[in-house]
mmCIF file with all atom_site columns, C-alpha atoms in Angstrom:
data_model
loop_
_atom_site.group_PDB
_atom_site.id
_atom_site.type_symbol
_atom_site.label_atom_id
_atom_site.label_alt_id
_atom_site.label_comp_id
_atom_site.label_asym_id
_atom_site.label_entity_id
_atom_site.label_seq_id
_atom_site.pdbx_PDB_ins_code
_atom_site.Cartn_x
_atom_site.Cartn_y
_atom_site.Cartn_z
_atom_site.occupancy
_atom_site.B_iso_or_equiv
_atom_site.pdbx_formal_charge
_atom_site.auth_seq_id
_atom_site.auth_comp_id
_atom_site.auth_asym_id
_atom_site.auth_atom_id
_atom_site.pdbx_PDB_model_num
ATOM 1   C CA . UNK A 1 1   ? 136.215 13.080  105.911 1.00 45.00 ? 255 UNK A CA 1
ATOM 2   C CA . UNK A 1 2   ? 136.807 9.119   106.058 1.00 41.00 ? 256 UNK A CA 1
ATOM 3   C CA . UNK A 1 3   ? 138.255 7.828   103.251 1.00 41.00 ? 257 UNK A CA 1
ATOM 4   C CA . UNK A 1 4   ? 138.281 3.624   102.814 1.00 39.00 ? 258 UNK A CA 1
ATOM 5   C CA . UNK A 1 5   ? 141.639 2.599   101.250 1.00 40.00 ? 259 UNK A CA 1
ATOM 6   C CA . UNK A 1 6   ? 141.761 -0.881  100.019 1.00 42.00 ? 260 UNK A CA 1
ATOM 7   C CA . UNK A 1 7   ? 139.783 -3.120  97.176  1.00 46.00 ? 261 UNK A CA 1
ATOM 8   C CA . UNK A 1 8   ? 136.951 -1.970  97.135  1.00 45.00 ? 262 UNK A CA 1
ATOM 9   C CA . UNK A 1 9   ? 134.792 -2.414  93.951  1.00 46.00 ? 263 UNK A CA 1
ATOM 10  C CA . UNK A 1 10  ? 131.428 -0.189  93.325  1.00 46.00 ? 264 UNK A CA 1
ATOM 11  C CA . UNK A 1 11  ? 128.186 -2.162  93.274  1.00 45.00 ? 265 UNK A CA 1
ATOM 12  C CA . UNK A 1 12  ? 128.229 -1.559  90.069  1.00 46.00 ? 266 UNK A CA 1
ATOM 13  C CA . UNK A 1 13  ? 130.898 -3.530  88.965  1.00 70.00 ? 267 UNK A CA 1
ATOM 14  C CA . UNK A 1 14  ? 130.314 -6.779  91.688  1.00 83.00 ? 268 UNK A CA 1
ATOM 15  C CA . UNK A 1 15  ? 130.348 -9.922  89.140  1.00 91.00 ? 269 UNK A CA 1
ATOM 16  C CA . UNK A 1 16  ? 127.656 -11.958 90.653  1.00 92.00 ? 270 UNK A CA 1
ATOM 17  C CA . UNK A 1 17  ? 126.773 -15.409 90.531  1.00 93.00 ? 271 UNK A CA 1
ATOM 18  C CA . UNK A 1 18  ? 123.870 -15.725 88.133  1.00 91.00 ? 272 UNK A CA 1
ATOM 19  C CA . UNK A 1 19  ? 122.395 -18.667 90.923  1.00 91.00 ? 273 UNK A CA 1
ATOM 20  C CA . UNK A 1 20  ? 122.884 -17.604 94.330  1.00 92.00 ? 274 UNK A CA 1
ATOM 21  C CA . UNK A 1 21  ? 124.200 -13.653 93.832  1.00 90.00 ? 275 UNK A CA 1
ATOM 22  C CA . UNK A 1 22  ? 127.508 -14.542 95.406  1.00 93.00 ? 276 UNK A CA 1
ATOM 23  C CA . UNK A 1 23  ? 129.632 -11.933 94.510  1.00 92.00 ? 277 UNK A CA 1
ATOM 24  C CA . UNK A 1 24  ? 133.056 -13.204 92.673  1.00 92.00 ? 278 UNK A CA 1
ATOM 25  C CA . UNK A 1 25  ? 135.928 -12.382 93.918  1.00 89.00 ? 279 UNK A CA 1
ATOM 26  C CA . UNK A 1 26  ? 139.515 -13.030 91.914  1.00 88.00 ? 280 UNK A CA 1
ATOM 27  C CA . UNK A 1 27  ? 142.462 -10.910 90.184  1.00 85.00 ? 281 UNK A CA 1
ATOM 28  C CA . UNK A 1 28  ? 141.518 -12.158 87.231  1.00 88.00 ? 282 UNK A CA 1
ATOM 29  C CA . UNK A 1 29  ? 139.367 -10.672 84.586  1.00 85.00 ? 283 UNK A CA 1
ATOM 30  C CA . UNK A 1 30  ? 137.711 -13.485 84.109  1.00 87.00 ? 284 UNK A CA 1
ATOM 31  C CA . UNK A 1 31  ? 136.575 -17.247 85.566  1.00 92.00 ? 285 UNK A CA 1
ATOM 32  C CA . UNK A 1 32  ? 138.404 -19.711 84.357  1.00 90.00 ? 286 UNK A CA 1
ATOM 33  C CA . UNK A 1 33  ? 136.595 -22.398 82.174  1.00 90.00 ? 287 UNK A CA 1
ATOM 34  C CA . UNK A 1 34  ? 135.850 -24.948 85.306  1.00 93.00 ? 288 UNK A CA 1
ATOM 35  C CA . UNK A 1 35  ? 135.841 -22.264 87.776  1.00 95.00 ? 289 UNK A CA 1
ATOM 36  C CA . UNK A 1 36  ? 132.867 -22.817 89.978  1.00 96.00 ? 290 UNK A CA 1
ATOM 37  C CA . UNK A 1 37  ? 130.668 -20.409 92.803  1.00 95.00 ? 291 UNK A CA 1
ATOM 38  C CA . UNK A 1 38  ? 132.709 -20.806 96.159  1.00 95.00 ? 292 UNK A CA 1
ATOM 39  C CA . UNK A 1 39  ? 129.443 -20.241 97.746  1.00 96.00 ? 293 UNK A CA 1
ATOM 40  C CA . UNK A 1 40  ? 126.337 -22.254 95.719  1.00 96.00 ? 294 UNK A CA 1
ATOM 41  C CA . UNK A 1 41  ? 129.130 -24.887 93.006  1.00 96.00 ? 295 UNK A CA 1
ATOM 42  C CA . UNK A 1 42  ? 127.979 -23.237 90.116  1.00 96.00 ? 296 UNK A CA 1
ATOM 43  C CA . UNK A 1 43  ? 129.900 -22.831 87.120  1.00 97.00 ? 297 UNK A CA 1
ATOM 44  C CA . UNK A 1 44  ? 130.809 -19.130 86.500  1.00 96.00 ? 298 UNK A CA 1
ATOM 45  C CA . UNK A 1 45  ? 132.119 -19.188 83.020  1.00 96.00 ? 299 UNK A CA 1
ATOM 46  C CA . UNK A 1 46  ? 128.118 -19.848 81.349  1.00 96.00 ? 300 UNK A CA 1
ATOM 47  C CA . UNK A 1 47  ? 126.166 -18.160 78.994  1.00 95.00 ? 301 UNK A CA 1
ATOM 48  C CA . UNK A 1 48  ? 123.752 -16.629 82.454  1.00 94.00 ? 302 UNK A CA 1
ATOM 49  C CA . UNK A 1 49  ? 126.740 -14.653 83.814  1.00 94.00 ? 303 UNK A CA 1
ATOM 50  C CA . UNK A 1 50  ? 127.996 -13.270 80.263  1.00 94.00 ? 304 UNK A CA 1
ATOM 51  C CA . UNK A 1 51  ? 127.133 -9.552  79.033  1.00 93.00 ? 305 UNK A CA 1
ATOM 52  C CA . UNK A 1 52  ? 126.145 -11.297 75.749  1.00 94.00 ? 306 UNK A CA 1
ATOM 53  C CA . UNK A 1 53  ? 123.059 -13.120 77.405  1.00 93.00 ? 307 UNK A CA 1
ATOM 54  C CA . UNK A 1 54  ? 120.280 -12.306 75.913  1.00 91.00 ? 308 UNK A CA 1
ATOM 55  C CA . UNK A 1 55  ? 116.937 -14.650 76.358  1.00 89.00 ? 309 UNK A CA 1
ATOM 56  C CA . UNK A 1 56  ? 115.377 -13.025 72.999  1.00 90.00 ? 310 UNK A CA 1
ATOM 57  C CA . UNK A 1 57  ? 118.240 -13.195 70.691  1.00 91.00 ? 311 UNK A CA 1
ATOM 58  C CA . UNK A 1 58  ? 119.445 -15.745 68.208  1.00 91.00 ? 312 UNK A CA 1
ATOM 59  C CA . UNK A 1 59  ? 120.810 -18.684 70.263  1.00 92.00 ? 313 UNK A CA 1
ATOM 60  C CA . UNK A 1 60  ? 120.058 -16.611 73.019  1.00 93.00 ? 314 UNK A CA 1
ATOM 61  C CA . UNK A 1 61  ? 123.603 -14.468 72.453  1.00 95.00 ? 315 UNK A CA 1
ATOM 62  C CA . UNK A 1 62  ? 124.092 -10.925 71.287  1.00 95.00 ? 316 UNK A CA 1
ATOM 63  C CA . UNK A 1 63  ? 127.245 -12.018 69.280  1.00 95.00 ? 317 UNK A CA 1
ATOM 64  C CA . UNK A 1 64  ? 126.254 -13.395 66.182  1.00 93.00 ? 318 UNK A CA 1
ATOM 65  C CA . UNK A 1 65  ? 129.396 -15.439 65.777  1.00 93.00 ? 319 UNK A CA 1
ATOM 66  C CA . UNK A 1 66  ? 129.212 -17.296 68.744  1.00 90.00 ? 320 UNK A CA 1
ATOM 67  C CA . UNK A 1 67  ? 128.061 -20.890 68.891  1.00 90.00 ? 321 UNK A CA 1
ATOM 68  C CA . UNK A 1 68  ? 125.145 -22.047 69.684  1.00 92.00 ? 322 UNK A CA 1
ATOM 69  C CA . UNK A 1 69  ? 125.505 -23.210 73.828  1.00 94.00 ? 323 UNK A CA 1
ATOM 70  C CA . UNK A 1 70  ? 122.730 -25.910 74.455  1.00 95.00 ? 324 UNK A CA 1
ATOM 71  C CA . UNK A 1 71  ? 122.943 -25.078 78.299  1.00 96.00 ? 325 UNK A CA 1
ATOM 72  C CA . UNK A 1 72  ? 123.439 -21.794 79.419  1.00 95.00 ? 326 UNK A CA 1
ATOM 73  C CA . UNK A 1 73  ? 124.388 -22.604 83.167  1.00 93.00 ? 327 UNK A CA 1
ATOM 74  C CA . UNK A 1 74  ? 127.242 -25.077 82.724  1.00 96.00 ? 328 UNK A CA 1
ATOM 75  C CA . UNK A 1 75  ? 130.669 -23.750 81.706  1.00 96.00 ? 329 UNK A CA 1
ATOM 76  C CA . UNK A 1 76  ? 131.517 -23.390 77.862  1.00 95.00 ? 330 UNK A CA 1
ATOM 77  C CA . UNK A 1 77  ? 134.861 -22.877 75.810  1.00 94.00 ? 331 UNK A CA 1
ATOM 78  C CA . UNK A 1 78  ? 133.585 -19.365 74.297  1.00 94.00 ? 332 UNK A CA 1
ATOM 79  C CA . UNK A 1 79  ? 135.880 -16.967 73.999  1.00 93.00 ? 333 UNK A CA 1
ATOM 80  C CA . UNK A 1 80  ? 133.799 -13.987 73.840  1.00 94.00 ? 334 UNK A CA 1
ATOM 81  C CA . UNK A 1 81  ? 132.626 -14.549 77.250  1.00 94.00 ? 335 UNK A CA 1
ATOM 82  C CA . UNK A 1 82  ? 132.246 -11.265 79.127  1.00 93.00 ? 336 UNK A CA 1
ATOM 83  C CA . UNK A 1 83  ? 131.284 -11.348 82.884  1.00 92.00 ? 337 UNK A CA 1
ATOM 84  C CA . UNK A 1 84  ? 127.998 -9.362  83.449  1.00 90.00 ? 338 UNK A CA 1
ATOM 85  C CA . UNK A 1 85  ? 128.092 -6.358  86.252  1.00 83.00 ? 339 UNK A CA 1
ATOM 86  C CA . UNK A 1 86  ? 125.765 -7.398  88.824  1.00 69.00 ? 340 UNK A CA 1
ATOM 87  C CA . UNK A 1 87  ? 123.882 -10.081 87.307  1.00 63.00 ? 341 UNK A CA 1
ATOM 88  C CA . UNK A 1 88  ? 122.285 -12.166 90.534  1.00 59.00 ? 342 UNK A CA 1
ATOM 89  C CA . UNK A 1 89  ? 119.224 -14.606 90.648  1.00 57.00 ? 343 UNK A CA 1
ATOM 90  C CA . UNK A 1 90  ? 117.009 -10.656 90.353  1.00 50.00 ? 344 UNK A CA 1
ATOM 91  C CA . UNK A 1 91  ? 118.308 -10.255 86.931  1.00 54.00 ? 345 UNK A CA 1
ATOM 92  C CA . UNK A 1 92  ? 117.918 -13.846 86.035  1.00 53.00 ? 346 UNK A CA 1
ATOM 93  C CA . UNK A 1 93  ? 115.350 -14.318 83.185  1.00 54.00 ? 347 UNK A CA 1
ATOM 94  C CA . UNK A 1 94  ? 112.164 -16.217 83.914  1.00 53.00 ? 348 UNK A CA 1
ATOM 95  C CA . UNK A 1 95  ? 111.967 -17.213 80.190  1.00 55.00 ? 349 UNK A CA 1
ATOM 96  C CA . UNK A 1 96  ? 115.288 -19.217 80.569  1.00 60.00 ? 350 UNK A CA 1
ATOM 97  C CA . UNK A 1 97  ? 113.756 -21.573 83.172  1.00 64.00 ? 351 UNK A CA 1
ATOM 98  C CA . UNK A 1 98  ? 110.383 -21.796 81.316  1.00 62.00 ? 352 UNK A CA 1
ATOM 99  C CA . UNK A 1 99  ? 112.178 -22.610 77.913  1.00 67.00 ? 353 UNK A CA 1
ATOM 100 C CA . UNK A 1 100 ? 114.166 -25.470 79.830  1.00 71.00 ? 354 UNK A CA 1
ATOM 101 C CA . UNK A 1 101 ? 110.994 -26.778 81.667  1.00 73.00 ? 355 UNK A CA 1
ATOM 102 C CA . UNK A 1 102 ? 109.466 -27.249 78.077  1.00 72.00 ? 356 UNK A CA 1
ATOM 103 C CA . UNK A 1 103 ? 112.916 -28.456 76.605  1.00 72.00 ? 357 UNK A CA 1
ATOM 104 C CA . UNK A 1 104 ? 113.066 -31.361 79.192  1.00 79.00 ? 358 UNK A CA 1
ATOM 105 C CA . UNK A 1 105 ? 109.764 -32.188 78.728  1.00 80.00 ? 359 UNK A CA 1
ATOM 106 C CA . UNK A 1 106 ? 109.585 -32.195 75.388  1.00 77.00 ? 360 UNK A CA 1
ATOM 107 C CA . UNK A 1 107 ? 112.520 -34.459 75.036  1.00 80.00 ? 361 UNK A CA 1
ATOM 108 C CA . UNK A 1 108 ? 113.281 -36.357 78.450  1.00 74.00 ? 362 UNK A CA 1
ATOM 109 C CA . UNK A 1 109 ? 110.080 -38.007 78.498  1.00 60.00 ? 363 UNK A CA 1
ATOM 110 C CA . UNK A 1 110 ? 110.618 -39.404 74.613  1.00 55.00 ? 364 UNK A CA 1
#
């Protein structure tokens, strides 16, 4: 029996960029505030990678003491940010995109 020594982590627990998939790869628990996608530039520290994320929710969060985030893709200061398991452009919601379409339109074009 082969047995693979070295860091290895499951699929299961990849931490994904919420754009491109790229899987994240640091010691630390958690990106840093400005800590960006080494493959796509994204920020990692947003409301789309965080466990919390919830399209249907109250300001779209689980926590109900968390701020309200205007846009969920750029970094934020919230400190109950919790990086999803394998959350890649699959898992992406399609309402997210839809509700920003209308938000843009709604107000960019006032």
């Amino acid at each position: 029996m082969h047995t693979h020594t070295g860091q290895h982590r499951s699929r299961q627990e990849l931490k994904l960029c919420h754009k491109c998939g790229a899987a994240w790869v640091s010691q630390h628990r958690f990106p840093g505030r400005t800590e960006t996608c080494a493959n796509c530039g994204y920020d990692l520290h947003c409301c789309l990678n965080c466990k919390l994320y919830d399209a249907h929710a109250p300001n779209q969060c689980k926590s109900p003491t968390t701020e309200l985030v205007l846009d969920k893709e750029k970094g934020n200061f919230c400190d109950e940010f919790d990086f999803a398991d394998d959350r890649g452009p699959a898992k992406r919601d399609a309402g997210y995109e839809r509700s920003k379409d209308t938000w843009k339109k709604l107000f960019d074009d006032a």
